[in-house]
Tab-separated table of C-alpha atoms in Angstrom:
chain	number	residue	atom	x	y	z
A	1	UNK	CA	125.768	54.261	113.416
A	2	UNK	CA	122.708	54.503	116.040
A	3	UNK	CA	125.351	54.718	119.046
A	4	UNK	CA	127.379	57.352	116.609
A	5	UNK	CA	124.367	59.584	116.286
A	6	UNK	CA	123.287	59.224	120.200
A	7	UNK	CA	126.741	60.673	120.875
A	8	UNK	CA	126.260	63.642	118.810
A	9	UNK	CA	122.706	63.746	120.650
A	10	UNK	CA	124.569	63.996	123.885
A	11	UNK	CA	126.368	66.301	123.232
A	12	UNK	CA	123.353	68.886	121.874
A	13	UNK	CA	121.664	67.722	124.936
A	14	UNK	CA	123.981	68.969	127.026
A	15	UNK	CA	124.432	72.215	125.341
A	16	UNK	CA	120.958	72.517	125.618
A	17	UNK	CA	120.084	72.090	129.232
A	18	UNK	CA	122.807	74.996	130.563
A	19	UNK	CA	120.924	77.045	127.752
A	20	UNK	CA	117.677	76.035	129.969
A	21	UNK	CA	119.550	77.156	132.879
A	22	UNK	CA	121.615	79.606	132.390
A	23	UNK	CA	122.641	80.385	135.822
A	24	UNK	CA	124.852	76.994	135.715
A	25	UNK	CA	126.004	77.815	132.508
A	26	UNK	CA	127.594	80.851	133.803
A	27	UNK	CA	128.497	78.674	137.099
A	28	UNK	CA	130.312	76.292	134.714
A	29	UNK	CA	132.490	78.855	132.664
A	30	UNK	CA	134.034	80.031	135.700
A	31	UNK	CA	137.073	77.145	135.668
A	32	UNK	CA	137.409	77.453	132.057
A	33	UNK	CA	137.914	80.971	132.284
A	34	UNK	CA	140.249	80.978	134.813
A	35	UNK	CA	142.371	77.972	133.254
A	36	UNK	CA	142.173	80.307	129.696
A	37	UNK	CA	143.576	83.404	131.562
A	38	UNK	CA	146.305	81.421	133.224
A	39	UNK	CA	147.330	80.063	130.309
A	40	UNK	CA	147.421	83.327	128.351
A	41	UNK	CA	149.372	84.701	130.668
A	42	UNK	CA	151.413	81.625	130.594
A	43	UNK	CA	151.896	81.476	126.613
A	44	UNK	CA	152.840	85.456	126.403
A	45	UNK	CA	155.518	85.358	128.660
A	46	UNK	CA	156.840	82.280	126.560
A	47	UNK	CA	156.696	84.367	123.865
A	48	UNK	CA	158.308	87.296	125.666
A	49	UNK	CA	161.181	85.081	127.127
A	50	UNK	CA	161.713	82.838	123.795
A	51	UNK	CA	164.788	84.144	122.513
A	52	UNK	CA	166.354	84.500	125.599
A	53	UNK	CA	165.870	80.711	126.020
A	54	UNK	CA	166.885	79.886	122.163
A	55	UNK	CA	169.838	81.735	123.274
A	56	UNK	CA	170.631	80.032	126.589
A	57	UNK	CA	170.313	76.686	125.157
A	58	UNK	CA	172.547	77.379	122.755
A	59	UNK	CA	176.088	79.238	123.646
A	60	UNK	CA	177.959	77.347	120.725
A	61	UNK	CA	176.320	79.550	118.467
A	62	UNK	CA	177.523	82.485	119.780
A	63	UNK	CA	180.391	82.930	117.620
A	64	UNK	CA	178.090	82.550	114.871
A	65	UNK	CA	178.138	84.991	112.270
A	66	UNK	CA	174.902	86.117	110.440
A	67	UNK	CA	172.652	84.783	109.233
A	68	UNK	CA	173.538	81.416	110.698
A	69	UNK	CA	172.923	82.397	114.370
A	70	UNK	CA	169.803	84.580	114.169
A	71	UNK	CA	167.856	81.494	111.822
A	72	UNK	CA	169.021	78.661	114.160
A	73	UNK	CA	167.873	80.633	117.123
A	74	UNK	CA	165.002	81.810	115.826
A	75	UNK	CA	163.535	78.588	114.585
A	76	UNK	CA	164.594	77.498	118.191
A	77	UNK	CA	162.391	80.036	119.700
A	78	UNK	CA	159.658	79.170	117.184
A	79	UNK	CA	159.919	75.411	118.240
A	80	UNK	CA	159.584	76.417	121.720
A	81	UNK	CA	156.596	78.731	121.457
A	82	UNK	CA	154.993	75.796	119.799
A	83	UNK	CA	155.605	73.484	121.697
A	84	UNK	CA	154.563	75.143	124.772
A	85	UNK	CA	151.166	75.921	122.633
A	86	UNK	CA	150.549	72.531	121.969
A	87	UNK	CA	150.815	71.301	125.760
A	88	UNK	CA	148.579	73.994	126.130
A	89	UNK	CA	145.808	72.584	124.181
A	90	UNK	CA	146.277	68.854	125.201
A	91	UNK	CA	145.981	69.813	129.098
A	92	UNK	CA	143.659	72.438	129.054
A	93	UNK	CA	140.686	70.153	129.399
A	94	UNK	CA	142.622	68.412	132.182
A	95	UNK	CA	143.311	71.314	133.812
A	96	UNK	CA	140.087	72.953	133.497
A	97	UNK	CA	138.123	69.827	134.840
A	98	UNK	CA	141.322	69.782	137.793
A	99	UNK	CA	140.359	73.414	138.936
A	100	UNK	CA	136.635	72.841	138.394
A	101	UNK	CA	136.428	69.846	140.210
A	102	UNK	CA	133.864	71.407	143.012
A	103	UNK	CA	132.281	73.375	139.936
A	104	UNK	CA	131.359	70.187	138.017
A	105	UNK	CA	130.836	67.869	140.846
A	106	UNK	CA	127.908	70.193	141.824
A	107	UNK	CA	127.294	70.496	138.040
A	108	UNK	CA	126.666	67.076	137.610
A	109	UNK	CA	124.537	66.426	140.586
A	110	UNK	CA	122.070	69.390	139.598
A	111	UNK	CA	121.952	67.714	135.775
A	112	UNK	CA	121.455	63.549	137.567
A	113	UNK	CA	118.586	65.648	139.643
A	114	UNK	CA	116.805	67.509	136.907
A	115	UNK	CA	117.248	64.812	135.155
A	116	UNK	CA	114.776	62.324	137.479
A	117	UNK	CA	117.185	61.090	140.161
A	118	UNK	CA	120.963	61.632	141.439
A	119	UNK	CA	123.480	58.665	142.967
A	120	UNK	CA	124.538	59.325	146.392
A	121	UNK	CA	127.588	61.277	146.302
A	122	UNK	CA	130.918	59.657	148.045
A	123	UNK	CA	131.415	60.367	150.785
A	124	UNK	CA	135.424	61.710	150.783
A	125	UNK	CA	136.779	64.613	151.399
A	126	UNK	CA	137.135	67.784	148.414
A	127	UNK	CA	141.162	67.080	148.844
A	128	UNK	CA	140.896	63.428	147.802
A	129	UNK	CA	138.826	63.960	145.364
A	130	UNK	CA	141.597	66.316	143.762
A	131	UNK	CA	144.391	64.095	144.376
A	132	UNK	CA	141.981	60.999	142.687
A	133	UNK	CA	141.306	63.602	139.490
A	134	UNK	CA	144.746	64.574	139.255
A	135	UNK	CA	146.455	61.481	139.185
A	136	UNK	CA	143.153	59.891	136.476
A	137	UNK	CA	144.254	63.357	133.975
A	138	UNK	CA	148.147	62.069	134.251
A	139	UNK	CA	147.045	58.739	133.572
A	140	UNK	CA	145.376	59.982	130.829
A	141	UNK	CA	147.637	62.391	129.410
A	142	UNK	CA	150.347	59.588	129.499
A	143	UNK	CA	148.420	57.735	127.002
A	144	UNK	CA	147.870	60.454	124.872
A	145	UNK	CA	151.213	61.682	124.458
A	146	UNK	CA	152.001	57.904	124.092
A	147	UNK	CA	149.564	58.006	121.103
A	148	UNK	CA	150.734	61.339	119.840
A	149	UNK	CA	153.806	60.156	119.627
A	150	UNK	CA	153.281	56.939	117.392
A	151	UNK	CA	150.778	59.055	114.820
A	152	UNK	CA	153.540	61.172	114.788
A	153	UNK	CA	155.861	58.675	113.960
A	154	UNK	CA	153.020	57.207	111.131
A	155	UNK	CA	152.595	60.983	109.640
A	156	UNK	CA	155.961	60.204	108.045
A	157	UNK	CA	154.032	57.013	105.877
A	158	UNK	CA	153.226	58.387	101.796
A	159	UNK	CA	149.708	58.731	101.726
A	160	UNK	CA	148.441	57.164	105.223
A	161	UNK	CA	150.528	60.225	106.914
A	162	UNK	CA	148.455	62.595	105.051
A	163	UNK	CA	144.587	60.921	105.176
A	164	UNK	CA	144.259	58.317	107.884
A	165	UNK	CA	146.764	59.620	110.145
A	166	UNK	CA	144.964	63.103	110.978
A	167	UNK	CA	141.543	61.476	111.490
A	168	UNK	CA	142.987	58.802	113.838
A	169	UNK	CA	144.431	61.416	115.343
A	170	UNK	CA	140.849	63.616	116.259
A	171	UNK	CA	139.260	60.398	116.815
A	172	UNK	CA	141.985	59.529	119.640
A	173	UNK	CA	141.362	62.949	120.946
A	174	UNK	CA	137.251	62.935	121.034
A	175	UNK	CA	137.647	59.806	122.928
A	176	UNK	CA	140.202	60.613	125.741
A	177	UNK	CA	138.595	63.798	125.654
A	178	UNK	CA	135.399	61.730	126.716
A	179	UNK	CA	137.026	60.131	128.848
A	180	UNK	CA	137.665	63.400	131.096
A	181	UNK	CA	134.483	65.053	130.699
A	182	UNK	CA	132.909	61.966	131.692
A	183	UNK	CA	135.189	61.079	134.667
A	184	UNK	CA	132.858	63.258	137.096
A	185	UNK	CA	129.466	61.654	136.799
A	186	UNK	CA	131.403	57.938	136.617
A	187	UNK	CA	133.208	58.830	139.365
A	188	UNK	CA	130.265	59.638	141.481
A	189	UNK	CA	128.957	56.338	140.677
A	190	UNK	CA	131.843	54.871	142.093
A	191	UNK	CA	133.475	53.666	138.717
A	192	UNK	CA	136.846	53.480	138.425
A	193	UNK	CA	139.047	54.938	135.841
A	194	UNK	CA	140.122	51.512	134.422
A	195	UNK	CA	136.379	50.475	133.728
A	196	UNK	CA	135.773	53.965	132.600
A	197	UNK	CA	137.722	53.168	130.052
A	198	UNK	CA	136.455	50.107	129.367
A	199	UNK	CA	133.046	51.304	129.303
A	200	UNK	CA	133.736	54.060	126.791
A	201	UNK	CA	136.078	51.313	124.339
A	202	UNK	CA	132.710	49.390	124.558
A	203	UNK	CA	130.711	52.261	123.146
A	204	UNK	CA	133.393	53.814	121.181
A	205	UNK	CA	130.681	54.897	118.313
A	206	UNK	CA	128.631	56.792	121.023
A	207	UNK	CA	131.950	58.070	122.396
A	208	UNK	CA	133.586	59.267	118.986
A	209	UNK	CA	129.971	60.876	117.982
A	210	UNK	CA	130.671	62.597	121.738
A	211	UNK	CA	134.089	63.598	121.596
A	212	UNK	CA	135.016	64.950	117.903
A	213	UNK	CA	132.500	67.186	117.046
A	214	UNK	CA	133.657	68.559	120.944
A	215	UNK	CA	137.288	68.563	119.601
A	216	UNK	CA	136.364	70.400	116.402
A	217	UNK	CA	134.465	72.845	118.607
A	218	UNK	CA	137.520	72.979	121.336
A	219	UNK	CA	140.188	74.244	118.772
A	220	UNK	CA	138.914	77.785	118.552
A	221	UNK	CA	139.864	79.067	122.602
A	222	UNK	CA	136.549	81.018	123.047
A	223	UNK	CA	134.581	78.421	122.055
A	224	UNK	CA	136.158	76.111	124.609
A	225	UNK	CA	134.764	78.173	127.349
A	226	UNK	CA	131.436	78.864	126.169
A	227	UNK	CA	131.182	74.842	125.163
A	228	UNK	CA	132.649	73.481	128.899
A	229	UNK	CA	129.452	73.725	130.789
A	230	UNK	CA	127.272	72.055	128.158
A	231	UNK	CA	130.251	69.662	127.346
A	232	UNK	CA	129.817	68.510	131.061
A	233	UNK	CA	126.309	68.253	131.391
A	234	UNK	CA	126.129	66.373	128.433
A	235	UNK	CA	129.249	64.265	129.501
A	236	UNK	CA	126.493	63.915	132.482
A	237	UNK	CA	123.797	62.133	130.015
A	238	UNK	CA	125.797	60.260	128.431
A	239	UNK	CA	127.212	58.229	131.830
A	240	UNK	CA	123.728	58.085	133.056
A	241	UNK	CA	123.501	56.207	129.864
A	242	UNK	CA	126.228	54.232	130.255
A	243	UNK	CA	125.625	53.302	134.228
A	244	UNK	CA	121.691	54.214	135.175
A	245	UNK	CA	120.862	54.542	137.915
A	246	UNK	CA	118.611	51.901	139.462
A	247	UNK	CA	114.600	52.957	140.034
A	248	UNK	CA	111.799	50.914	140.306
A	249	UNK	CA	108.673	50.701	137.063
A	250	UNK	CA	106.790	52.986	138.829
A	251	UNK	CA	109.561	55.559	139.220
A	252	UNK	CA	109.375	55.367	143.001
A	253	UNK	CA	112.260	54.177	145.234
A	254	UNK	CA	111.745	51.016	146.922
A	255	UNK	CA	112.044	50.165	150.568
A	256	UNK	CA	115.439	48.703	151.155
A	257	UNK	CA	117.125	51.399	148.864
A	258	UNK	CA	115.828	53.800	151.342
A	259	UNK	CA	117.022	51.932	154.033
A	260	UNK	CA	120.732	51.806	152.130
A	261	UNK	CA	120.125	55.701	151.958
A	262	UNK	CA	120.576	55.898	148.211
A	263	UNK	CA	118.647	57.850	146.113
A	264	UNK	CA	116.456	57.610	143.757
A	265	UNK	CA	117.090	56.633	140.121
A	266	UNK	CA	116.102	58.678	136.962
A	267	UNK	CA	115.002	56.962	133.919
A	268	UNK	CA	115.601	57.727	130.557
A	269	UNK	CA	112.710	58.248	128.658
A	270	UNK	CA	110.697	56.559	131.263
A	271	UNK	CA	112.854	53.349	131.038
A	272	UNK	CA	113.252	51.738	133.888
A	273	UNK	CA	116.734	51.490	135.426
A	274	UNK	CA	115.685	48.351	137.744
A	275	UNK	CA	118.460	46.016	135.906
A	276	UNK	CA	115.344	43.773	135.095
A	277	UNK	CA	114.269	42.017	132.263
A	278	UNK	CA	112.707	45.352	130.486
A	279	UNK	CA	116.233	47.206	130.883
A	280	UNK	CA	118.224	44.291	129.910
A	281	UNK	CA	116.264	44.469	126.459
A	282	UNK	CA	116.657	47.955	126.447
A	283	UNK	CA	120.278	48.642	126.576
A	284	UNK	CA	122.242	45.353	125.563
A	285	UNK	CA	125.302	46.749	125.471
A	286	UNK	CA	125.110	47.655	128.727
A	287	UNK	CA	127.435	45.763	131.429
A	288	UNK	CA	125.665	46.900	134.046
A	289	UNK	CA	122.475	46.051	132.810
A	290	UNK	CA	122.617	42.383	134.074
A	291	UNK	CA	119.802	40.100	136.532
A	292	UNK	CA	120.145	40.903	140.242
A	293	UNK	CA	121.724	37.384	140.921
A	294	UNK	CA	125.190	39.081	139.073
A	295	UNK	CA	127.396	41.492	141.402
A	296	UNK	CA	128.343	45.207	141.137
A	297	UNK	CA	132.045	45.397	141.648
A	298	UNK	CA	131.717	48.829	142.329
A	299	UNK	CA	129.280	49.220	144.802
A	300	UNK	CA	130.147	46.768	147.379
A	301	UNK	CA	126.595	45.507	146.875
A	302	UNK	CA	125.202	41.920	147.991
A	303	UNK	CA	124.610	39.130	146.005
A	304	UNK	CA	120.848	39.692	145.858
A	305	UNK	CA	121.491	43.151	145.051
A	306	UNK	CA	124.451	44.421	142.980
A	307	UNK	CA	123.244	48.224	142.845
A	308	UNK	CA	123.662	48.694	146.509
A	309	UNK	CA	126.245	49.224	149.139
A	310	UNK	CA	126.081	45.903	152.150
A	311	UNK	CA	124.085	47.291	155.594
């Protein structure tokens, strides 16, 4: 329940801190707005164009005499408006996050900054950084539809169909949905997709409490938009939670993780991210959160330090 309500927390957090700086909140609508017109323009000439494809895909009923043709046809048409609709609303996010990927990435390092501390962002170039995104939303996407397709399938069960089905359904949704929003900040912290994943499925309270009120919100288009920016920067907060970044008691960065070049950590709450005793007591859960004798499989680090990258 504590990890349900910290989600929630996140997620105000985040709204709140592109309130306190509204020049990134408008910074951060800018992909969502141009994903919304595109897909506007999209879903109006599917409307427009409809018919025309009811009719193409079905010459048999041409012969047809009326009403036959016009209800087959049109409930074609109907089924293909809505359809389009719906792959509308599952990629949007995906798409948004695609197009915003510069947007966000600068996003995220303003929020790890204000925030007491920002990991060194990887060093590879803006076009592999797309290709990496795209191919993580397909992945995604994949599963979803794989999911959608089973509840689906279960909405068909008396009873579970019409109560469990729908909530399984928002909470799959909040999650993968999580799992996008968050995919910028892990990413900078050179976590891959997989463990993402992992991460999140070990936290699924704090995820859920992150990702269905965000659904609920996400179902009315406008909202969407406004919601984006803060959805990210509290996406932001959340992955700082789930993989801190290291800093000393003191707050101060030591010696050899200035010679390593990486930059200071920011503590939450004026815990200290060293992966020490204190933090280990702190945050359990965490995997990352481990003595400095255990290795980072993610940074490349040395045995006597997993948080940073080998000389």
């Amino acid at each position: 329940m504590r990890d349900l309500v910290a989600g929630m927390g996140y997620l105000a957090k985040g709204q709140k801190w592109v309130a306190r700086h509204g020049r990134w909140w408008g910074f951060g609508m800018i992909p969502a707005l141009i994903t919304l017109v595109g897909y506007i323009v999209a879903l109006v000439l599917l409307s427009t164009r409809a018919d025309d494809l009811a009719a193409w895909a079905t010459p048999f009923a041409d012969g047809w005499g009326s009403p036959w043709q016009g209800l087959l046809r049109g409930a074609l048409a109907a089924v293909t408006f809505g359809g389009g609709l719906l792959i509308a609303l599952i990629t949007f996010t995906a798409v948004t996050l695609l197009v915003g990927q510069p947007f966000y990435e600068s996003l995220c390092e303003k929020v790890d900054e204000t925030e007491g501390g920002a990991p060194a962002k990887p060093e590879i170039p803006l076009w592999r950084e797309l290709l990496i995104s795209a191919r993580d939303s397909l992945y995604v996407l994949v599963r979803v539809l794989a999911f959608g397709i089973l509840l689906f399938a279960c909405g068909f069960i008396p009873v579970v169909g019409q109560t469990v089905v729908p909530v399984a359904g928002f909470c799959v949704s909040g999650f993968f949905l999580v799992v996008e929003l968050s995919a910028v900040a892990l990413q900078r912290r050179g976590v891959p997709q997989a463990e993402r994943i992992r991460l999140l499925r070990r936290r699924l309270p704090l995820a859920l409490g992150f990702g269905v009120p965000l659904i609920l919100l996400f179902l009315v288009p406008l909202l969407t938009v406004l919601a984006m920016p803060g959805a990210v920067a509290g996406a932001t907060l959340l992955a700082r939670d789930l993989v801190p970044v290291e800093e000393d008691q003191d707050g101060e960065q030591d010696p050899a993780a200035q010679e390593s070049g990486e930059h200071p950590g920011g503590a939450r709450g004026g815990t200290p991210h060293g992966g020490g005793p204190a933090f280990a007591s702190a945050c359990p859960e965490n995997p990352y959160a481990e003595p400095p004798q255990v290795g980072n499989p993610y940074r490349g680090g040395t045995e006597a330090d997993p948080y940073r990258s080998a000389p």
